[in-house]
Short mmCIF file of C-alpha atoms in Angstrom, two decimals:
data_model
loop_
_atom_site.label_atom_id
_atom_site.label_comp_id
_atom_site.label_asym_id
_atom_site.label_seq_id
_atom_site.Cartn_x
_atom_site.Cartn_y
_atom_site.Cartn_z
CA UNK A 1 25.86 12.22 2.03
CA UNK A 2 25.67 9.10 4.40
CA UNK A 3 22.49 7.60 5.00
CA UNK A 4 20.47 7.76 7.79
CA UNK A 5 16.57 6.26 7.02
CA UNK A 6 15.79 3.17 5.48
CA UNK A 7 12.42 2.17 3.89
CA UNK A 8 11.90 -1.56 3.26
CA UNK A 9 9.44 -3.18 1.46
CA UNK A 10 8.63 -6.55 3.79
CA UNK A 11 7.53 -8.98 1.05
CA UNK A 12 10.16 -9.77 -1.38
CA UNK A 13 12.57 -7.92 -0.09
CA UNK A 14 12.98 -9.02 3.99
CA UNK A 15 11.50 -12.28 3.15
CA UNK A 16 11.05 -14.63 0.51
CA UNK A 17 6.74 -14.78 0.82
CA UNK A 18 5.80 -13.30 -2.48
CA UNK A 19 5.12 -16.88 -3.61
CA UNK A 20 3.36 -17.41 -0.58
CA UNK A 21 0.85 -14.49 -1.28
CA UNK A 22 0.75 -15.57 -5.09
CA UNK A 23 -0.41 -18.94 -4.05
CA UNK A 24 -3.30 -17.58 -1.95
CA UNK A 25 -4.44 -15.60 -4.15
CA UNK A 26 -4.60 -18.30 -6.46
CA UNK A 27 -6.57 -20.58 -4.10
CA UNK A 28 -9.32 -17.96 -3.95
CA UNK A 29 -10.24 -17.99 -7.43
CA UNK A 30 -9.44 -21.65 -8.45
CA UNK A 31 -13.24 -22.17 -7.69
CA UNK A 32 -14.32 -20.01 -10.80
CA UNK A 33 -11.58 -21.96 -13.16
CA UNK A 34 -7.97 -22.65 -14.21
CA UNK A 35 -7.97 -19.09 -16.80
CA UNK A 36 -9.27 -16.73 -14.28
CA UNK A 37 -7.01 -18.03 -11.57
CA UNK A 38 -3.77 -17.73 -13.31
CA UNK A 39 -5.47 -13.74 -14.76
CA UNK A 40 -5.53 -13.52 -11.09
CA UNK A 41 -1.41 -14.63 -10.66
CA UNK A 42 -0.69 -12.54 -13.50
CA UNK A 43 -2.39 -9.52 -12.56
CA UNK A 44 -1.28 -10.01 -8.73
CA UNK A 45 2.31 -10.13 -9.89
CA UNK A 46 2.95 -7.41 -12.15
CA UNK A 47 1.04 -5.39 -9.77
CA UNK A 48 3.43 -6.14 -6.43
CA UNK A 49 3.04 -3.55 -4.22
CA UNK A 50 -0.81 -2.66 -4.49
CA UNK A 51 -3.33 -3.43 -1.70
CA UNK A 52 -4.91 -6.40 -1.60
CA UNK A 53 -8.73 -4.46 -1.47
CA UNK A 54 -7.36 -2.58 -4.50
CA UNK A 55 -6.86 -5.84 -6.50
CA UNK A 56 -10.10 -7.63 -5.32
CA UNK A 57 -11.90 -4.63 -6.31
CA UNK A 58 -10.28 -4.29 -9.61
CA UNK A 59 -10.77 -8.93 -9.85
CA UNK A 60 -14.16 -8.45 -8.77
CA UNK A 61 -15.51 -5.63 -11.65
CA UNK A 62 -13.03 -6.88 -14.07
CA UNK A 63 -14.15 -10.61 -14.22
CA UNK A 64 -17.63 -10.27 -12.26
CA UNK A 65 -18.84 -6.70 -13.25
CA UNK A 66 -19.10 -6.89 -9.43
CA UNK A 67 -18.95 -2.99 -7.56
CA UNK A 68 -17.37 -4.45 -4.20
CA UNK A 69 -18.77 -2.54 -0.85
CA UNK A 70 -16.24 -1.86 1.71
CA UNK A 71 -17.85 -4.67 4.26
CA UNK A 72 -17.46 -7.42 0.92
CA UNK A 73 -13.86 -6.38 0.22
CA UNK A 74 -13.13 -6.28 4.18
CA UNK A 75 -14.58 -10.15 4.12
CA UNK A 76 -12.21 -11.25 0.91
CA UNK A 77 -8.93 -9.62 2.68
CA UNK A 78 -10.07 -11.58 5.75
CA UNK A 79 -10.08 -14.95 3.60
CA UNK A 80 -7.20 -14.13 1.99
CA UNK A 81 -5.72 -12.64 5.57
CA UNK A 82 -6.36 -16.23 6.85
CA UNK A 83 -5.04 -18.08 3.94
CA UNK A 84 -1.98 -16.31 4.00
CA UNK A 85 -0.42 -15.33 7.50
CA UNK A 86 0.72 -18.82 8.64
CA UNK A 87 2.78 -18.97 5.45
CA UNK A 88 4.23 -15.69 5.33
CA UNK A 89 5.76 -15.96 9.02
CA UNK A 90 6.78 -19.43 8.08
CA UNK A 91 8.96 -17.94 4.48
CA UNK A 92 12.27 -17.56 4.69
CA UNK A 93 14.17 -14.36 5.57
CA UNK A 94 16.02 -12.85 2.37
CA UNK A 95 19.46 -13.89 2.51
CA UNK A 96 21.39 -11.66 4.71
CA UNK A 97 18.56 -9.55 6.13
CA UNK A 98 18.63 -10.45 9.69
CA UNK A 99 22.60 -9.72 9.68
CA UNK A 100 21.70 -6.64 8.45
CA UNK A 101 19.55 -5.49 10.29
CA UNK A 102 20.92 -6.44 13.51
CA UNK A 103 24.02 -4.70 11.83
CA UNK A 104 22.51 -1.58 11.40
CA UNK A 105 19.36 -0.65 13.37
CA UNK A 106 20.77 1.03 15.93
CA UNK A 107 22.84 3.11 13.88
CA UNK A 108 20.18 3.40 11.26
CA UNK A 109 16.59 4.04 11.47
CA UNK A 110 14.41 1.40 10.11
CA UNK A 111 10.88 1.65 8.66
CA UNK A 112 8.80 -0.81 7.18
CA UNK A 113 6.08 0.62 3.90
CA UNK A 114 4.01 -2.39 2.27
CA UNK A 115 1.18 -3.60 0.60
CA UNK A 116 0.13 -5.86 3.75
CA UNK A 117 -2.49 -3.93 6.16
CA UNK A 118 -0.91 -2.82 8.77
CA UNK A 119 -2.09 -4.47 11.59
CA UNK A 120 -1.13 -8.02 9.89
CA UNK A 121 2.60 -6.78 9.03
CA UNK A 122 2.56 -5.98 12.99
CA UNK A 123 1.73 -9.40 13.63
CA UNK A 124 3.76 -10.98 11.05
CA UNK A 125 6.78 -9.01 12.33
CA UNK A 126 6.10 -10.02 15.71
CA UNK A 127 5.76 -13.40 15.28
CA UNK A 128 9.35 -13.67 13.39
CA UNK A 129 10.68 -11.41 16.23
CA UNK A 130 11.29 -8.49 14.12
CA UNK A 131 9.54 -5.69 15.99
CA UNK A 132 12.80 -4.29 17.72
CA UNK A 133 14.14 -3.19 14.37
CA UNK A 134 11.91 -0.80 13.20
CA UNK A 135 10.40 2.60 14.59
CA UNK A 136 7.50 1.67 12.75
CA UNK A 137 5.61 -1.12 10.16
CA UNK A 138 3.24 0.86 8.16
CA UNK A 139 0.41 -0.61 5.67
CA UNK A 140 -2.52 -0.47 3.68
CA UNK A 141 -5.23 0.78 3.18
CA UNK A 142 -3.03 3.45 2.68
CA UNK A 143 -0.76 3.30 -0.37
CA UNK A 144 3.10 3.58 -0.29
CA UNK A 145 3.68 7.21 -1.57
CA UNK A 146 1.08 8.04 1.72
CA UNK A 147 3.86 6.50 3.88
CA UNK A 148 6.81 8.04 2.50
CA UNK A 149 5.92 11.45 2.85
CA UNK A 150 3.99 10.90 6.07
CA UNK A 151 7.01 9.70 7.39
CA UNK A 152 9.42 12.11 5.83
CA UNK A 153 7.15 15.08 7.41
CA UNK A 154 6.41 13.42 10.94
CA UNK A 155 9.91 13.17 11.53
CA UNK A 156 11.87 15.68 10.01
CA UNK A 157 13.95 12.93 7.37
CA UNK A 158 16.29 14.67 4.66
CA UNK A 159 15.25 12.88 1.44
CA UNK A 160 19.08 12.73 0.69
CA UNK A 161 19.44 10.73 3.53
CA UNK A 162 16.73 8.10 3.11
CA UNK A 163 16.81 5.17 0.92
CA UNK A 164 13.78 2.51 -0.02
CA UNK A 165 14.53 -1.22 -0.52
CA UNK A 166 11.45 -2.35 -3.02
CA UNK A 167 10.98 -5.23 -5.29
CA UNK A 168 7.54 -3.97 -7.18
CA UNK A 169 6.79 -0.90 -9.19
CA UNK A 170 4.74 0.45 -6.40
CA UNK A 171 8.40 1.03 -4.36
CA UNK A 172 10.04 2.36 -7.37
CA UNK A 173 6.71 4.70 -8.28
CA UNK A 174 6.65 5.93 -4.26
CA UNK A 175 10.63 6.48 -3.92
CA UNK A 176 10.48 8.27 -6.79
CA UNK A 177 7.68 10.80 -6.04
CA UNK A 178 9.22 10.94 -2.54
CA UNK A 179 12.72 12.28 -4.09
CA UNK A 180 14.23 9.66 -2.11
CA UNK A 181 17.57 7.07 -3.08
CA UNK A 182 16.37 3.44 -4.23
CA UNK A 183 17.67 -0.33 -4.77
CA UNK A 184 15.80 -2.57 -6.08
CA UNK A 185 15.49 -6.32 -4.63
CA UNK A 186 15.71 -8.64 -7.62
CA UNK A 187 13.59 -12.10 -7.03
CA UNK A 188 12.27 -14.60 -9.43
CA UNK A 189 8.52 -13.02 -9.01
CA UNK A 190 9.58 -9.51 -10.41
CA UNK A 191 12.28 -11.05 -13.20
CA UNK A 192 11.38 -9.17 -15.99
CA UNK A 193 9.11 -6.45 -14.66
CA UNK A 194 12.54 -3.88 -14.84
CA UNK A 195 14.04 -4.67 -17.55
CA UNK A 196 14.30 -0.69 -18.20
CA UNK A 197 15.65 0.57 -14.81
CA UNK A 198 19.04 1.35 -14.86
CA UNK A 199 19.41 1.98 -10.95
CA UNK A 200 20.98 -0.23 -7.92
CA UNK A 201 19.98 -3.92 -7.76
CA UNK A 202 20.49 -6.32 -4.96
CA UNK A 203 19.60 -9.80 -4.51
CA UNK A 204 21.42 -10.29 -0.75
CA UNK A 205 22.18 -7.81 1.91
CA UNK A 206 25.73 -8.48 1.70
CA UNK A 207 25.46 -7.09 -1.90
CA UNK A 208 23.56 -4.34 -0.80
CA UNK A 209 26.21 -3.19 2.26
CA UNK A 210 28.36 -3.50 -0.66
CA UNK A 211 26.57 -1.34 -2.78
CA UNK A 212 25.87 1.35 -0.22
CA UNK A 213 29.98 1.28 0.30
CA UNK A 214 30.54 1.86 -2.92
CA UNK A 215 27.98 4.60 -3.17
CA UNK A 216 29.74 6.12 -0.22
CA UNK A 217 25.93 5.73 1.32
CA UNK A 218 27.11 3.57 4.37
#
């Protein structure tokens, strides 16, 4: 059955700004020390995909024994919301990505689930000229398994016709409780993180026509 939906993942997988969030994050907690900072890395990259409250929640109790309220968490995403922007539209685009998706989108439809709020991705997208691909960039706070069957249900997709494009365990986790096909964007931040799945892999979009072609996907 041909496809007809895609879900990307922006970060990692339609451009190369994982680094850029990794670095950010880093900058926040240099002030409390070198070991914390790179916990902070660590933790941040083995856990792609999750919200940026979720993780300075989790930072905050785990290192602090700090309970975060929603106004404190609100202030550290706008930090790290400030930090971070500028670099993100500045990354580079995944190799391939633009081709593709001027390729495809108007044979396709295009959605776009991450970890980044929603109203930043917006802007982000925006501001690289993106918009015109998608029917719609969609964000935290809510997670990714929110969006896929949100989406699924608000517009009628056939899960046999709908593929996500993820780089993190978060994609993998929500494409998976969603029922739905998945290829996984390999990049130096998530080397090692998949050693155990067996599924499609990708590191361009001319790979990944390729692998839709041969999948008789495409």
């Amino acid at each position: 059955m041909a496809l007809k939906n895609i879900f990307f993942d922006f970060d990692g997988v339609l451009a190369e700004s994982v680094g850029a969030k990794t670095e950010a994050f880093k900058e926040m907690y240099l002030p409390y020390g070198e070991d914390i900072a790179n916990m902070v890395v660590d933790y941040h990259i083995h856990h792609g995909g999750i919200s940026r409250f979720e993780k300075f929640k989790y930072w905050e109790k785990t290192f602090f024994g700090k309970e975060l309220s929603e106004e404190d968490v609100h202030k550290m995403a706008q930090k790290f919301s400030s930090l971070v922007l500028e670099k993100v539209v500045m990354s580079k685009p995944v190799q391939d990505s633009i081709w593709f998706l001027e390729k495809y989108y108007q044979k396709l439809s295009f959605w776009v689930i991450t970890g980044t709020p929603s109203n930043e991705i917006e802007i982000i997208a925006s501001r690289r000229n993106m918009l015109h691909f998608f029917e719609g960039l969609h964000g935290s706070p809510e997670n990714k398994r929110h969006w896929t069957e949100y989406l699924i249900k608000k517009h009628g997709l056939n899960r046999e016709e709908t593929l996500f494009l993820g780089d993190a365990t978060t994609d993998l986790d929500a494409a998976q409780f969603s029922k739905l096909h998945f290829a996984l964007r390999d990049n130096e931040e998530n080397e090692g993180m998949f050693k155990d799945y067996n599924g499609p892999r990708f590191s361009n979009f001319r790979e990944l026509e390729q692998l839709l072609v041969d999948k008789n996907l495409l």
